[in-house]
Amino acid sequence: MPWYRKLHWQIILGLVSGLVFGIVAAANGWGEFIRDWVAPFGTIFMNLLKLIAVPLILASLITGVASLGDVRKLSRIGGKTIGLYVGTTAIAIVIGLLVVNLLQPGETVPPEMRDRLQTMYQGEAAARAESAAALERGPLQPIVDMVPENIFGAASSNRNMLQVVFFAIFAGIGLLMVPRKTAEPLITFFSSVNDLIIKMTEIIMKGAPYGVFALIAATITSIAQDNLQQVVELLAALGYYCLAVVGALVVHSAIVYPIMLRTWTPYKVGAFFSRLAPVQLLAFSTSSSNATLPVTMDIAEKQLGISEEVSSFALPLGATINMNGTALYQAVAAVFIAQTLGMNLDLVAQATIVLTATLAAIGTAGVPSAGIVTLVVILETVGVPSAGIALIFGVDRILDMIRTVVNVTGDVVTATVVAATEGQLEMPA
Ligand code: ASP
């Protein structure tokens, strides 16, 4: 197959042309045209991916858990997976804290710009703080929220993925315990639902280059709002902060993942990442781990050789609870906001960030802009005014795209490590 027919090159083409078209459109004030005639195709593409996320999580986790054969194996693989997820999240936060303390981006925002940003994004900041207030009811609330009272209610929103994951694991464990003969028809049913969804994903992905084009063009025009000048000003004022977030994300991805791959898997880092490219490009374009999940699973199984047993357990779980990029960004953002407001966070406050950001990232839904809502909880825990998120709002969408890439990369790297150490990684030829 010639290189330009390969999916990831076609997606890159869609992405770059969407970027160029978006900038041209913003510069010429074609915002309305993009909203009416281009954005809907991006929304359709995104909806198609989101549409299959809940059935995919349900079917793949139930079969994943049930096919492990016994509860002991589940606790071993589950323990390893969750341990790596939490461990890499904590490392990501520490890297974020080191970088933000080193670069001190908060010192570079001029006071006039700070006041302007706060007035400009006051409304959005208040809305996010309000959604966060709903999250914050007592220390045990996140655990309570994990347990749905009605599975159809939980499955009706992509924001409740954690509840769907809970139900699926619970049902899978139940299936492990009923006699094999009774369990078999259900396992066969869910496993064919699983295959069906993977097939649907492949069909949807045929439209990916167009979907990505529309998504990126629409994102650029919505950020710019027909005023490119404003974006340039924002980037100038917050450039150092963006640099701190992106720099720390790069450090994490360039150190932690290669070490994990080299230590536990037979993969060469370059070969691994070139196979993963379509997943990363899609995460970048959709800003959503959930929407990317069907493709993540397809590539993990077909291109990276991770067994279905491991991928169908680790990846849906990862898309829901493992957010290395989000956790790192939250640590940088919290310290940046404190610095800009002239507050000094001592060591205890920074240690608190490690703990709260780990929990906040677990509780963050894999949908666009979810990270800034849970950031409010972190700010309030360390005593920084949550209205401070107004400072970073203008550039959040761009950073969301980048942190989502790291979120899904972290999921796949962990799944590969678990598969390799369980003897369930079949290296592709
Ligand atoms: N968009 C991210 C994700 O889906 C979550 C976030 O907002 O940080 O992984």
GROMACS .gro file of C-alpha atoms and ligand atoms in nm:
model
  438
    1MET     CA    1   0.000   0.000   0.000
    2PRO     CA    2   0.147   0.342  -0.093
    3TRP     CA    3   0.225   0.551   0.218
    4TYR     CA    4  -0.038   0.816   0.148
    5ARG     CA    5  -0.315   0.552   0.162
    6LYS     CA    6  -0.217   0.463   0.519
    7LEU     CA    7  -0.478   0.578   0.768
    8HIS     CA    8  -0.251   0.786   0.986
    9TRP     CA    9  -0.117   0.986   0.691
   10GLN     CA   10  -0.471   1.050   0.575
   11ILE     CA   11  -0.567   1.168   0.922
   12ILE     CA   12  -0.259   1.393   0.932
   13LEU     CA   13  -0.366   1.536   0.598
   14GLY     CA   14  -0.715   1.603   0.735
   15LEU     CA   15  -0.567   1.759   1.045
   16VAL     CA   16  -0.325   1.990   0.866
   17SER     CA   17  -0.577   2.099   0.605
   18GLY     CA   18  -0.837   2.156   0.880
   19LEU     CA   19  -0.582   2.369   1.063
   20VAL     CA   20  -0.499   2.579   0.757
   21PHE     CA   21  -0.863   2.611   0.656
   22GLY     CA   22  -0.961   2.705   1.014
   23ILE     CA   23  -0.699   2.980   1.030
   24VAL     CA   24  -0.796   3.118   0.687
   25ALA     CA   25  -1.163   3.107   0.789
   26ALA     CA   26  -1.097   3.285   1.120
   27ALA     CA   27  -0.888   3.550   0.947
   28ASN     CA   28  -1.165   3.615   0.695
   29GLY     CA   29  -1.456   3.608   0.938
   30TRP     CA   30  -1.613   3.290   0.794
   31GLY     CA   31  -1.709   3.168   1.140
   32GLU     CA   32  -2.078   3.132   1.054
   33PHE     CA   33  -2.009   2.934   0.739
   34ILE     CA   34  -1.788   2.693   0.934
   35ARG     CA   35  -2.049   2.658   1.209
   36ASP     CA   36  -2.328   2.587   0.959
   37TRP     CA   37  -2.154   2.379   0.693
   38VAL     CA   38  -1.833   2.230   0.827
   39ALA     CA   39  -1.872   2.178   1.203
   40PRO     CA   40  -2.175   1.944   1.166
   41PHE     CA   41  -1.958   1.683   0.992
   42GLY     CA   42  -1.716   1.692   1.285
   43THR     CA   43  -2.006   1.655   1.527
   44ILE     CA   44  -2.144   1.359   1.332
   45PHE     CA   45  -1.802   1.189   1.336
   46MET     CA   46  -1.761   1.252   1.707
   47ASN     CA   47  -2.116   1.134   1.781
   48LEU     CA   48  -2.059   0.811   1.589
   49LEU     CA   49  -1.755   0.738   1.803
   50LYS     CA   50  -1.933   0.834   2.124
   51LEU     CA   51  -2.234   0.630   2.021
   52ILE     CA   52  -2.042   0.306   2.041
   53ALA     CA   53  -1.843   0.389   2.355
   54VAL     CA   54  -2.098   0.271   2.616
   55PRO     CA   55  -2.187  -0.061   2.447
   56LEU     CA   56  -1.817  -0.117   2.382
   57ILE     CA   57  -1.720  -0.065   2.746
   58LEU     CA   58  -2.004  -0.286   2.864
   59ALA     CA   59  -1.941  -0.569   2.621
   60SER     CA   60  -1.563  -0.564   2.632
   61LEU     CA   61  -1.528  -0.538   3.007
   62ILE     CA   62  -1.787  -0.805   3.078
   63THR     CA   63  -1.623  -1.047   2.833
   64GLY     CA   64  -1.277  -0.933   2.941
   65VAL     CA   65  -1.340  -1.010   3.307
   66ALA     CA   66  -1.545  -1.324   3.244
   67SER     CA   67  -1.286  -1.470   3.008
   68LEU     CA   68  -1.009  -1.438   3.267
   69GLY     CA   69  -1.135  -1.768   3.400
   70ASP     CA   70  -1.106  -1.707   3.773
   71VAL     CA   71  -1.118  -1.428   4.026
   72ARG     CA   72  -0.753  -1.482   4.127
   73LYS     CA   73  -0.632  -1.404   3.778
   74LEU     CA   74  -0.862  -1.102   3.771
   75SER     CA   75  -0.712  -0.967   4.092
   76ARG     CA   76  -0.359  -1.022   3.959
   77ILE     CA   77  -0.416  -0.854   3.622
   78GLY     CA   78  -0.647  -0.594   3.777
   79GLY     CA   79  -0.398  -0.513   4.053
   80LYS     CA   80  -0.113  -0.478   3.806
   81THR     CA   81  -0.317  -0.259   3.572
   82ILE     CA   82  -0.456  -0.029   3.840
   83GLY     CA   83  -0.117  -0.013   4.016
   84LEU     CA   84   0.051   0.102   3.694
   85TYR     CA   85  -0.228   0.349   3.621
   86VAL     CA   86  -0.206   0.511   3.962
   87GLY     CA   87   0.177   0.497   3.968
   88THR     CA   88   0.219   0.665   3.628
   89THR     CA   89  -0.041   0.927   3.724
   90ALA     CA   90   0.154   1.017   4.038
   91ILE     CA   91   0.481   1.034   3.841
   92ALA     CA   92   0.315   1.261   3.584
   93ILE     CA   93   0.204   1.498   3.860
   94VAL     CA   94   0.551   1.510   4.014
   95ILE     CA   95   0.701   1.590   3.671
   96GLY     CA   96   0.441   1.864   3.625
   97LEU     CA   97   0.523   2.013   3.966
   98LEU     CA   98   0.898   2.003   3.901
   99VAL     CA   99   0.862   2.179   3.566
  100VAL     CA  100   0.620   2.447   3.687
  101ASN     CA  101   0.836   2.527   3.990
  102LEU     CA  102   1.141   2.544   3.770
  103LEU     CA  103   0.992   2.763   3.498
  104GLN     CA  104   0.767   2.977   3.723
  105PRO     CA  105   0.530   3.071   3.436
  106GLY     CA  106   0.302   3.260   3.676
  107GLU     CA  107   0.564   3.529   3.721
  108THR     CA  108   0.543   3.628   3.355
  109VAL     CA  109   0.179   3.737   3.328
  110PRO     CA  110   0.154   4.118   3.345
  111PRO     CA  111  -0.102   4.240   3.605
  112GLU     CA  112  -0.316   4.417   3.338
  113MET     CA  113  -0.342   4.095   3.137
  114ARG     CA  114  -0.426   3.904   3.454
  115ASP     CA  115  -0.716   4.140   3.530
  116ARG     CA  116  -0.835   4.131   3.169
  117LEU     CA  117  -0.837   3.753   3.158
  118GLN     CA  118  -1.027   3.737   3.483
  119THR     CA  119  -1.298   3.970   3.357
  120MET     CA  120  -1.312   3.807   3.014
  121TYR     CA  121  -1.366   3.451   3.137
  122GLN     CA  122  -1.553   3.526   3.459
  123GLY     CA  123  -1.876   3.368   3.331
  124GLU     CA  124  -1.715   3.045   3.212
  125ALA     CA  125  -1.514   3.014   3.532
  126ALA     CA  126  -1.829   3.051   3.743
  127ALA     CA  127  -2.009   2.787   3.534
  128ARG     CA  128  -1.723   2.539   3.577
  129ALA     CA  129  -1.702   2.612   3.950
  130GLU     CA  130  -2.073   2.539   3.972
  131SER     CA  131  -2.036   2.201   3.800
  132ALA     CA  132  -1.746   2.126   4.032
  133ALA     CA  133  -1.952   2.219   4.336
  134ALA     CA  134  -2.184   1.935   4.239
  135LEU     CA  135  -1.884   1.700   4.254
  136GLU     CA  136  -1.773   1.812   4.593
  137ARG     CA  137  -1.988   1.667   4.867
  138GLY     CA  138  -1.788   1.500   5.137
  139PRO     CA  139  -1.466   1.305   5.105
  140LEU     CA  140  -1.627   0.970   5.019
  141GLN     CA  141  -1.856   1.110   4.749
  142PRO     CA  142  -1.632   1.003   4.457
  143ILE     CA  143  -1.667   0.641   4.571
  144VAL     CA  144  -2.042   0.679   4.617
  145ASP     CA  145  -2.063   0.827   4.265
  146MET     CA  146  -1.899   0.519   4.122
  147VAL     CA  147  -2.192   0.298   4.216
  148PRO     CA  148  -2.497   0.363   3.998
  149GLU     CA  149  -2.848   0.308   4.124
  150ASN     CA  150  -2.976   0.233   3.778
  151ILE     CA  151  -2.769   0.090   3.495
  152PHE     CA  152  -2.982   0.246   3.223
  153GLY     CA  153  -2.949   0.585   3.389
  154ALA     CA  154  -2.571   0.539   3.406
  155ALA     CA  155  -2.546   0.421   3.047
  156SER     CA  156  -2.743   0.720   2.924
  157SER     CA  157  -2.452   0.964   2.954
  158ASN     CA  158  -2.092   0.939   2.842
  159ARG     CA  159  -1.997   1.131   3.156
  160ASN     CA  160  -2.099   0.837   3.374
  161MET     CA  161  -1.845   0.596   3.227
  162LEU     CA  162  -1.704   0.511   3.568
  163GLN     CA  163  -2.046   0.380   3.672
  164VAL     CA  164  -2.071   0.174   3.354
  165VAL     CA  165  -1.721   0.037   3.422
  166PHE     CA  166  -1.825  -0.053   3.775
  167PHE     CA  167  -2.134  -0.236   3.654
  168ALA     CA  168  -1.942  -0.419   3.380
  169ILE     CA  169  -1.666  -0.541   3.614
  170PHE     CA  170  -1.927  -0.642   3.871
  171ALA     CA  171  -2.127  -0.834   3.609
  172GLY     CA  172  -1.806  -0.994   3.477
  173ILE     CA  173  -1.714  -1.114   3.828
  174GLY     CA  174  -2.066  -1.249   3.870
  175LEU     CA  175  -2.031  -1.440   3.544
  176LEU     CA  176  -1.704  -1.590   3.666
  177MET     CA  177  -1.891  -1.731   3.962
  178VAL     CA  178  -2.198  -1.884   3.800
  179PRO     CA  179  -2.157  -2.231   3.644
  180ARG     CA  180  -1.981  -2.217   3.308
  181LYS     CA  181  -2.281  -2.366   3.127
  182THR     CA  182  -2.511  -2.087   3.243
  183ALA     CA  183  -2.252  -1.818   3.178
  184GLU     CA  184  -2.155  -1.935   2.830
  185PRO     CA  185  -2.450  -1.791   2.630
  186LEU     CA  186  -2.402  -1.447   2.787
  187ILE     CA  187  -2.027  -1.451   2.731
  188THR     CA  188  -2.082  -1.549   2.367
  189PHE     CA  189  -2.341  -1.274   2.332
  190PHE     CA  190  -2.122  -1.000   2.473
  191SER     CA  191  -1.822  -1.119   2.281
  192SER     CA  192  -2.010  -1.095   1.954
  193VAL     CA  193  -2.135  -0.748   2.052
  194ASN     CA  194  -1.768  -0.668   2.106
  195ASP     CA  195  -1.672  -0.790   1.757
  196LEU     CA  196  -1.962  -0.599   1.607
  197ILE     CA  197  -1.851  -0.274   1.769
  198ILE     CA  198  -1.494  -0.320   1.649
  199LYS     CA  199  -1.629  -0.367   1.295
  200MET     CA  200  -1.842  -0.052   1.331
  201THR     CA  201  -1.532   0.134   1.446
  202GLU     CA  202  -1.347   0.032   1.132
  203ILE     CA  203  -1.635   0.161   0.921
  204ILE     CA  204  -1.646   0.492   1.109
  205MET     CA  205  -1.270   0.530   1.072
  206LYS     CA  206  -1.304   0.538   0.696
  207GLY     CA  207  -1.448   0.887   0.745
  208ALA     CA  208  -1.179   0.987   0.996
  209PRO     CA  209  -0.978   1.219   0.768
  210TYR     CA  210  -1.293   1.421   0.687
  211GLY     CA  211  -1.418   1.413   1.045
  212VAL     CA  212  -1.083   1.530   1.176
  213PHE     CA  213  -1.070   1.808   0.914
  214ALA     CA  214  -1.411   1.936   1.024
  215LEU     CA  215  -1.334   1.904   1.397
  216ILE     CA  216  -1.008   2.096   1.374
  217ALA     CA  217  -1.146   2.371   1.147
  218ALA     CA  218  -1.443   2.416   1.381
  219THR     CA  219  -1.222   2.421   1.692
  220ILE     CA  220  -0.993   2.686   1.544
  221THR     CA  221  -1.280   2.915   1.444
  222SER     CA  222  -1.456   2.870   1.777
  223ILE     CA  223  -1.140   2.957   1.969
  224ALA     CA  224  -1.067   3.253   1.744
  225GLN     CA  225  -1.430   3.373   1.721
  226ASP     CA  226  -1.343   3.566   1.404
  227ASN     CA  227  -1.073   3.749   1.594
  228LEU     CA  228  -0.735   3.590   1.532
  229GLN     CA  229  -0.563   3.886   1.694
  230GLN     CA  230  -0.714   3.790   2.029
  231VAL     CA  231  -0.578   3.435   2.005
  232VAL     CA  232  -0.233   3.568   1.927
  233GLU     CA  233  -0.252   3.799   2.231
  234LEU     CA  234  -0.372   3.515   2.453
  235LEU     CA  235  -0.095   3.288   2.336
  236ALA     CA  236   0.159   3.562   2.398
  237ALA     CA  237   0.039   3.617   2.755
  238LEU     CA  238  -0.008   3.251   2.838
  239GLY     CA  239   0.266   3.117   2.613
  240TYR     CA  240   0.498   3.043   2.899
  241TYR     CA  241   0.226   2.855   3.085
  242CYS     CA  242   0.143   2.653   2.771
  243LEU     CA  243   0.512   2.583   2.731
  244ALA     CA  244   0.529   2.453   3.088
  245VAL     CA  245   0.231   2.218   3.035
  246VAL     CA  246   0.345   2.093   2.694
  247GLY     CA  247   0.711   2.071   2.803
  248ALA     CA  248   0.619   1.862   3.106
  249LEU     CA  249   0.391   1.640   2.895
  250VAL     CA  250   0.678   1.584   2.652
  251VAL     CA  251   0.921   1.505   2.936
  252HIS     CA  252   0.674   1.252   3.081
  253SER     CA  253   0.609   1.087   2.743
  254ALA     CA  254   0.975   1.083   2.642
  255ILE     CA  255   1.100   0.935   2.968
  256VAL     CA  256   0.834   0.731   3.146
  257TYR     CA  257   0.678   0.547   2.850
  258PRO     CA  258   1.003   0.447   2.677
  259ILE     CA  259   1.140   0.320   3.011
  260MET     CA  260   0.826   0.112   3.066
  261LEU     CA  261   0.836  -0.027   2.712
  262ARG     CA  262   1.207  -0.110   2.727
  263THR     CA  263   1.193  -0.264   3.072
  264TRP     CA  264   0.891  -0.486   3.033
  265THR     CA  265   0.817  -0.535   2.664
  266PRO     CA  266   1.012  -0.646   2.358
  267TYR     CA  267   0.898  -0.333   2.170
  268LYS     CA  268   1.134  -0.081   2.013
  269VAL     CA  269   1.004   0.261   2.110
  270GLY     CA  270   0.989   0.394   1.750
  271ALA     CA  271   0.801   0.091   1.617
  272PHE     CA  272   0.554   0.113   1.902
  273PHE     CA  273   0.475   0.480   1.851
  274SER     CA  274   0.443   0.457   1.476
  275ARG     CA  275   0.175   0.190   1.518
  276LEU     CA  276   0.002   0.401   1.780
  277ALA     CA  277  -0.009   0.714   1.559
  278PRO     CA  278  -0.375   0.689   1.443
  279VAL     CA  279  -0.488   0.663   1.806
  280GLN     CA  280  -0.287   0.968   1.908
  281LEU     CA  281  -0.407   1.172   1.612
  282LEU     CA  282  -0.765   1.089   1.691
  283ALA     CA  283  -0.720   1.174   2.059
  284PHE     CA  284  -0.574   1.508   1.952
  285SER     CA  285  -0.862   1.584   1.716
  286THR     CA  286  -1.147   1.472   1.940
  287SER     CA  287  -1.004   1.572   2.283
  288SER     CA  288  -1.181   1.269   2.420
  289SER     CA  289  -1.042   0.942   2.555
  290ASN     CA  290  -1.390   0.790   2.539
  291ALA     CA  291  -1.446   0.880   2.175
  292THR     CA  292  -1.100   0.743   2.091
  293LEU     CA  293  -1.152   0.416   2.282
  294PRO     CA  294  -1.295   0.204   1.997
  295VAL     CA  295  -0.993   0.287   1.781
  296THR     CA  296  -0.754   0.242   2.073
  297MET     CA  297  -0.882  -0.112   2.120
  298ASP     CA  298  -0.875  -0.194   1.752
  299ILE     CA  299  -0.513  -0.080   1.712
  300ALA     CA  300  -0.405  -0.241   2.041
  301GLU     CA  301  -0.531  -0.580   1.932
  302LYS     CA  302  -0.464  -0.575   1.558
  303GLN     CA  303  -0.148  -0.365   1.532
  304LEU     CA  304   0.023  -0.398   1.867
  305GLY     CA  305  -0.059  -0.762   1.935
  306ILE     CA  306  -0.213  -0.714   2.280
  307SER     CA  307  -0.443  -1.006   2.360
  308GLU     CA  308  -0.815  -0.942   2.365
  309GLU     CA  309  -0.819  -1.060   2.725
  310VAL     CA  310  -0.590  -0.780   2.841
  311SER     CA  311  -0.702  -0.509   2.600
  312SER     CA  312  -1.072  -0.553   2.672
  313PHE     CA  313  -1.007  -0.515   3.042
  314ALA     CA  314  -0.726  -0.259   3.062
  315LEU     CA  315  -0.826  -0.013   2.789
  316PRO     CA  316  -1.188   0.068   2.881
  317LEU     CA  317  -1.072   0.099   3.241
  318GLY     CA  318  -0.782   0.324   3.134
  319ALA     CA  319  -0.999   0.549   2.919
  320THR     CA  320  -1.207   0.609   3.230
  321ILE     CA  321  -0.963   0.630   3.519
  322ASN     CA  322  -0.612   0.671   3.376
  323MET     CA  323  -0.539   1.031   3.282
  324ASN     CA  324  -0.164   1.093   3.304
  325GLY     CA  325  -0.186   1.402   3.085
  326THR     CA  326  -0.481   1.552   3.269
  327ALA     CA  327  -0.324   1.496   3.611
  328LEU     CA  328   0.002   1.658   3.500
  329TYR     CA  329  -0.183   1.953   3.348
  330GLN     CA  330  -0.387   1.999   3.665
  331ALA     CA  331  -0.071   2.017   3.876
  332VAL     CA  332   0.088   2.275   3.647
  333ALA     CA  333  -0.233   2.476   3.618
  334ALA     CA  334  -0.293   2.484   3.994
  335VAL     CA  335   0.056   2.612   4.068
  336PHE     CA  336   0.044   2.856   3.775
  337ILE     CA  337  -0.283   3.009   3.897
  338ALA     CA  338  -0.142   3.039   4.250
  339GLN     CA  339   0.175   3.204   4.115
  340THR     CA  340  -0.022   3.448   3.902
  341LEU     CA  341  -0.239   3.546   4.198
  342GLY     CA  342   0.075   3.606   4.402
  343MET     CA  343   0.027   3.307   4.632
  344ASN     CA  344   0.308   3.081   4.735
  345LEU     CA  345   0.230   2.711   4.762
  346ASP     CA  346   0.450   2.546   5.023
  347LEU     CA  347   0.566   2.185   5.019
  348VAL     CA  348   0.260   2.061   5.207
  349ALA     CA  349   0.029   2.227   4.954
  350GLN     CA  350   0.227   2.073   4.667
  351ALA     CA  351   0.213   1.729   4.828
  352THR     CA  352  -0.162   1.778   4.865
  353ILE     CA  353  -0.173   1.849   4.491
  354VAL     CA  354  -0.012   1.511   4.421
  355LEU     CA  355  -0.283   1.337   4.618
  356THR     CA  356  -0.583   1.540   4.503
  357ALA     CA  357  -0.474   1.549   4.139
  358THR     CA  358  -0.438   1.169   4.136
  359LEU     CA  359  -0.794   1.137   4.263
  360ALA     CA  360  -0.924   1.420   4.045
  361ALA     CA  361  -0.778   1.261   3.732
  362ILE     CA  362  -0.944   0.929   3.817
  363GLY     CA  363  -1.273   1.114   3.853
  364THR     CA  364  -1.231   1.311   3.530
  365ALA     CA  365  -1.457   1.190   3.250
  366GLY     CA  366  -1.288   1.112   2.918
  367VAL     CA  367  -1.471   1.390   2.737
  368PRO     CA  368  -1.353   1.732   2.614
  369SER     CA  369  -1.274   1.994   2.880
  370ALA     CA  370  -1.357   1.767   3.173
  371GLY     CA  371  -1.016   1.830   3.331
  372ILE     CA  372  -1.080   2.197   3.402
  373VAL     CA  373  -1.390   2.110   3.607
  374THR     CA  374  -1.205   1.871   3.836
  375LEU     CA  375  -0.921   2.125   3.858
  376VAL     CA  376  -1.159   2.341   4.061
  377VAL     CA  377  -1.168   2.072   4.331
  378ILE     CA  378  -0.786   2.072   4.351
  379LEU     CA  379  -0.773   2.452   4.373
  380GLU     CA  380  -1.022   2.458   4.655
  381THR     CA  381  -0.838   2.187   4.847
  382VAL     CA  382  -0.515   2.385   4.843
  383GLY     CA  383  -0.688   2.716   4.912
  384VAL     CA  384  -0.647   2.888   4.574
  385PRO     CA  385  -0.959   3.081   4.458
  386SER     CA  386  -1.132   2.864   4.198
  387ALA     CA  387  -1.233   3.171   3.998
  388GLY     CA  388  -0.865   3.165   3.900
  389ILE     CA  389  -0.946   2.914   3.625
  390ALA     CA  390  -1.056   3.220   3.426
  391LEU     CA  391  -0.684   3.285   3.379
  392ILE     CA  392  -0.625   2.969   3.179
  393PHE     CA  393  -0.959   2.929   3.008
  394GLY     CA  394  -0.863   3.087   2.678
  395VAL     CA  395  -0.598   2.828   2.599
  396ASP     CA  396  -0.760   2.528   2.763
  397ARG     CA  397  -0.904   2.369   2.452
  398ILE     CA  398  -0.563   2.356   2.284
  399LEU     CA  399  -0.402   2.201   2.592
  400ASP     CA  400  -0.694   1.958   2.621
  401MET     CA  401  -0.608   1.818   2.278
  402ILE     CA  402  -0.248   1.761   2.380
  403ARG     CA  403  -0.316   1.616   2.725
  404THR     CA  404  -0.572   1.375   2.578
  405VAL     CA  405  -0.296   1.233   2.353
  406VAL     CA  406  -0.089   1.161   2.664
  407ASN     CA  407  -0.394   1.013   2.842
  408VAL     CA  408  -0.455   0.752   2.573
  409THR     CA  409  -0.084   0.686   2.521
  410GLY     CA  410  -0.056   0.606   2.892
  411ASP     CA  411  -0.347   0.361   2.864
  412VAL     CA  412  -0.193   0.171   2.575
  413VAL     CA  413   0.160   0.164   2.722
  414THR     CA  414   0.026   0.016   3.046
  415ALA     CA  415  -0.189  -0.235   2.858
  416THR     CA  416   0.118  -0.340   2.657
  417VAL     CA  417   0.324  -0.385   2.973
  418VAL     CA  418   0.049  -0.590   3.139
  419ALA     CA  419   0.009  -0.806   2.827
  420ALA     CA  420   0.386  -0.860   2.796
  421THR     CA  421   0.430  -0.957   3.159
  422GLU     CA  422   0.133  -1.194   3.140
  423GLY     CA  423   0.267  -1.366   2.828
  424GLN     CA  424  -0.021  -1.218   2.628
  425LEU     CA  425   0.165  -0.998   2.382
  426GLU     CA  426   0.207  -1.135   2.034
  427MET     CA  427   0.466  -0.920   1.860
  428PRO     CA  428   0.344  -0.834   1.508
  429ALA     CA  429   0.566  -0.940   1.221
  430ASP     N1  430  -1.029   1.548   2.742
  430ASP     C1  431  -0.960   1.463   2.834
  430ASP     C2  432  -0.981   1.318   2.795
  430ASP     O1  433  -1.081   1.283   2.739
  430ASP     C3  434  -1.000   1.486   2.975
  430ASP     C4  435  -0.961   1.625   3.016
  430ASP     O2  436  -1.038   1.719   2.997
  430ASP     O3  437  -0.848   1.643   3.065
  430ASP     O4  438  -0.897   1.235   2.820
   0.00000   0.00000   0.00000
